[in-house]
Amino acid sequence: MPLNMGKVMSSVMSIINKAQAEVPDRYLILSHDVSPWRCEHYFLVTKEVKGMEITKLSGTFLTKVFEGGFKEIPNWMKEMDAYLYILFFIFREQAIYLRLKTLNSLFITCLFC
């Protein structure tokens, strides 16, 4: 886990809270490992937050929940690849296209992990 990850998450959540853009009673952070040294984090908000880039996600998504330490992520990525591979063959007749390279590195994390 990057050394400053907790500080970054807390800082962003503070900005979101000050803008009154937090979602009551829940939160969601999607993290995308762009490289071994860089991550992108997408926070669920109720409105635009000044000074923050807003990205709207749309489409159909497949999720799988993993629980454990940060060091387990490579194992989860392999498990997700296998899961998507199986789904691809199950649903290929129904013309569902799974973007394996994109989906395998997008995972849900939380502020307190």
PDB file of C-alpha atoms in Angstrom:
ATOM      1  CA  MET A   1       0.000   0.000   0.000  1.00  0.00           C
ATOM      2  CA  PRO A   2       1.391   3.435  -0.865  1.00  0.00           C
ATOM      3  CA  LEU A   3       2.670   5.230   2.228  1.00  0.00           C
ATOM      4  CA  ASN A   4       0.458   8.303   1.758  1.00  0.00           C
ATOM      5  CA  MET A   5      -2.747   6.533   0.711  1.00  0.00           C
ATOM      6  CA  GLY A   6      -4.564   7.159   4.001  1.00  0.00           C
ATOM      7  CA  LYS A   7      -3.621  10.843   3.908  1.00  0.00           C
ATOM      8  CA  VAL A   8      -4.796  11.198   0.297  1.00  0.00           C
ATOM      9  CA  MET A   9      -8.120   9.470   1.005  1.00  0.00           C
ATOM     10  CA  SER A  10      -8.730  11.559   4.140  1.00  0.00           C
ATOM     11  CA  SER A  11      -7.876  14.763   2.300  1.00  0.00           C
ATOM     12  CA  VAL A  12     -10.261  14.047  -0.565  1.00  0.00           C
ATOM     13  CA  MET A  13     -13.052  12.981   1.807  1.00  0.00           C
ATOM     14  CA  SER A  14     -12.557  16.239   3.723  1.00  0.00           C
ATOM     15  CA  ILE A  15     -12.961  18.243   0.496  1.00  0.00           C
ATOM     16  CA  ILE A  16     -16.076  16.253  -0.409  1.00  0.00           C
ATOM     17  CA  ASN A  17     -17.543  16.785   3.071  1.00  0.00           C
ATOM     18  CA  LYS A  18     -16.856  20.546   2.985  1.00  0.00           C
ATOM     19  CA  ALA A  19     -18.641  20.729  -0.378  1.00  0.00           C
ATOM     20  CA  GLN A  20     -21.564  18.813   1.172  1.00  0.00           C
ATOM     21  CA  ALA A  21     -21.332  16.322  -1.685  1.00  0.00           C
ATOM     22  CA  GLU A  22     -21.082  13.135   0.382  1.00  0.00           C
ATOM     23  CA  VAL A  23     -23.738  10.465   0.036  1.00  0.00           C
ATOM     24  CA  PRO A  24     -25.510   9.984   3.390  1.00  0.00           C
ATOM     25  CA  ASP A  25     -25.039   6.611   5.120  1.00  0.00           C
ATOM     26  CA  ARG A  26     -22.658   5.132   2.534  1.00  0.00           C
ATOM     27  CA  TYR A  27     -19.585   5.697   0.456  1.00  0.00           C
ATOM     28  CA  LEU A  28     -17.968   4.094  -2.535  1.00  0.00           C
ATOM     29  CA  ILE A  29     -14.457   4.480  -3.840  1.00  0.00           C
ATOM     30  CA  LEU A  30     -13.407   2.785  -7.066  1.00  0.00           C
ATOM     31  CA  SER A  31      -9.662   2.491  -7.491  1.00  0.00           C
ATOM     32  CA  HIS A  32      -7.851   1.806 -10.736  1.00  0.00           C
ATOM     33  CA  ASP A  33      -4.164   0.879 -10.663  1.00  0.00           C
ATOM     34  CA  VAL A  34      -2.834   2.615 -13.746  1.00  0.00           C
ATOM     35  CA  SER A  35       0.699   1.404 -13.019  1.00  0.00           C
ATOM     36  CA  PRO A  36       2.585  -0.027 -10.028  1.00  0.00           C
ATOM     37  CA  TRP A  37       3.275   3.589  -8.974  1.00  0.00           C
ATOM     38  CA  ARG A  38       0.044   5.380  -9.835  1.00  0.00           C
ATOM     39  CA  CYS A  39      -3.622   4.897  -8.934  1.00  0.00           C
ATOM     40  CA  GLU A  40      -6.780   6.721  -9.871  1.00  0.00           C
ATOM     41  CA  HIS A  41      -9.561   6.911  -7.280  1.00  0.00           C
ATOM     42  CA  TYR A  42     -13.199   7.638  -8.083  1.00  0.00           C
ATOM     43  CA  PHE A  43     -15.383   8.764  -5.158  1.00  0.00           C
ATOM     44  CA  LEU A  44     -19.172   8.588  -5.106  1.00  0.00           C
ATOM     45  CA  VAL A  45     -20.559  12.126  -4.703  1.00  0.00           C
ATOM     46  CA  THR A  46     -23.974  13.767  -4.995  1.00  0.00           C
ATOM     47  CA  LYS A  47     -22.797  16.808  -6.978  1.00  0.00           C
ATOM     48  CA  GLU A  48     -19.750  18.411  -8.558  1.00  0.00           C
ATOM     49  CA  VAL A  49     -16.948  19.353  -6.170  1.00  0.00           C
ATOM     50  CA  LYS A  50     -15.008  22.527  -6.908  1.00  0.00           C
ATOM     51  CA  GLY A  51     -11.367  21.825  -7.728  1.00  0.00           C
ATOM     52  CA  MET A  52     -11.947  18.114  -8.360  1.00  0.00           C
ATOM     53  CA  GLU A  53     -12.221  16.417 -11.738  1.00  0.00           C
ATOM     54  CA  ILE A  54     -15.642  14.846 -12.213  1.00  0.00           C
ATOM     55  CA  THR A  55     -15.934  11.591 -14.136  1.00  0.00           C
ATOM     56  CA  LYS A  56     -19.344  10.117 -14.824  1.00  0.00           C
ATOM     57  CA  LEU A  57     -19.400   6.367 -15.285  1.00  0.00           C
ATOM     58  CA  SER A  58     -22.175   4.720 -17.219  1.00  0.00           C
ATOM     59  CA  GLY A  59     -22.731   1.280 -18.596  1.00  0.00           C
ATOM     60  CA  THR A  60     -23.153  -2.234 -17.301  1.00  0.00           C
ATOM     61  CA  PHE A  61     -20.652  -3.338 -14.688  1.00  0.00           C
ATOM     62  CA  LEU A  62     -19.646  -6.620 -13.144  1.00  0.00           C
ATOM     63  CA  THR A  63     -18.329  -6.639  -9.591  1.00  0.00           C
ATOM     64  CA  LYS A  64     -16.834  -9.189  -7.260  1.00  0.00           C
ATOM     65  CA  VAL A  65     -15.988  -8.517  -3.633  1.00  0.00           C
ATOM     66  CA  PHE A  66     -12.659  -9.549  -2.143  1.00  0.00           C
ATOM     67  CA  GLU A  67     -11.669  -9.162   1.481  1.00  0.00           C
ATOM     68  CA  GLY A  68      -8.170  -9.053   2.876  1.00  0.00           C
ATOM     69  CA  GLY A  69      -4.957  -7.071   2.919  1.00  0.00           C
ATOM     70  CA  PHE A  70      -3.491  -4.899   0.184  1.00  0.00           C
ATOM     71  CA  LYS A  71      -0.832  -7.557  -0.506  1.00  0.00           C
ATOM     72  CA  GLU A  72      -3.570  -9.896  -1.747  1.00  0.00           C
ATOM     73  CA  ILE A  73      -4.469  -7.721  -4.756  1.00  0.00           C
ATOM     74  CA  PRO A  74      -2.320  -9.684  -7.267  1.00  0.00           C
ATOM     75  CA  ASN A  75      -4.156 -12.880  -6.235  1.00  0.00           C
ATOM     76  CA  TRP A  76      -7.549 -11.164  -6.580  1.00  0.00           C
ATOM     77  CA  MET A  77      -6.615  -9.914 -10.040  1.00  0.00           C
ATOM     78  CA  LYS A  78      -5.759 -13.474 -11.108  1.00  0.00           C
ATOM     79  CA  GLU A  79      -9.012 -14.742  -9.606  1.00  0.00           C
ATOM     80  CA  MET A  80     -10.978 -12.003 -11.385  1.00  0.00           C
ATOM     81  CA  ASP A  81      -9.252 -12.816 -14.695  1.00  0.00           C
ATOM     82  CA  ALA A  82     -10.274 -16.477 -14.313  1.00  0.00           C
ATOM     83  CA  TYR A  83     -13.835 -15.465 -13.373  1.00  0.00           C
ATOM     84  CA  LEU A  84     -14.145 -13.193 -16.417  1.00  0.00           C
ATOM     85  CA  TYR A  85     -12.644 -15.843 -18.675  1.00  0.00           C
ATOM     86  CA  ILE A  86     -15.302 -18.336 -17.565  1.00  0.00           C
ATOM     87  CA  LEU A  87     -18.094 -15.771 -17.959  1.00  0.00           C
ATOM     88  CA  PHE A  88     -16.861 -14.878 -21.423  1.00  0.00           C
ATOM     89  CA  PHE A  89     -17.311 -18.464 -22.584  1.00  0.00           C
ATOM     90  CA  ILE A  90     -20.662 -18.870 -20.823  1.00  0.00           C
ATOM     91  CA  PHE A  91     -22.153 -15.706 -22.333  1.00  0.00           C
ATOM     92  CA  ARG A  92     -20.349 -15.429 -25.675  1.00  0.00           C
ATOM     93  CA  GLU A  93     -23.367 -16.897 -27.447  1.00  0.00           C
ATOM     94  CA  GLN A  94     -25.397 -13.954 -26.160  1.00  0.00           C
ATOM     95  CA  ALA A  95     -22.883 -11.453 -27.558  1.00  0.00           C
ATOM     96  CA  ILE A  96     -21.754 -10.063 -24.205  1.00  0.00           C
ATOM     97  CA  TYR A  97     -18.291  -8.602 -24.619  1.00  0.00           C
ATOM     98  CA  LEU A  98     -16.145  -8.418 -21.505  1.00  0.00           C
ATOM     99  CA  ARG A  99     -13.202  -6.077 -21.588  1.00  0.00           C
ATOM    100  CA  LEU A 100     -10.839  -8.264 -19.583  1.00  0.00           C
ATOM    101  CA  LYS A 101      -7.878  -5.908 -19.473  1.00  0.00           C
ATOM    102  CA  THR A 102      -9.989  -3.041 -18.146  1.00  0.00           C
ATOM    103  CA  LEU A 103     -12.113  -4.934 -15.657  1.00  0.00           C
ATOM    104  CA  ASN A 104      -9.389  -6.922 -13.964  1.00  0.00           C
ATOM    105  CA  SER A 105      -7.644  -3.892 -12.487  1.00  0.00           C
ATOM    106  CA  LEU A 106     -10.707  -2.011 -11.306  1.00  0.00           C
ATOM    107  CA  PHE A 107     -11.671  -2.923  -7.798  1.00  0.00           C
ATOM    108  CA  ILE A 108     -13.634  -1.516  -4.897  1.00  0.00           C
ATOM    109  CA  THR A 109     -11.786  -0.317  -1.867  1.00  0.00           C
ATOM    110  CA  CYS A 110     -12.764   1.635   1.190  1.00  0.00           C
ATOM    111  CA  LEU A 111     -11.434   4.524   3.231  1.00  0.00           C
ATOM    112  CA  PHE A 112     -10.626   2.293   6.206  1.00  0.00           C
ATOM    113  CA  CYS A 113      -8.897  -0.630   4.443  1.00  0.00           C
TER     114      CYS A 113
END
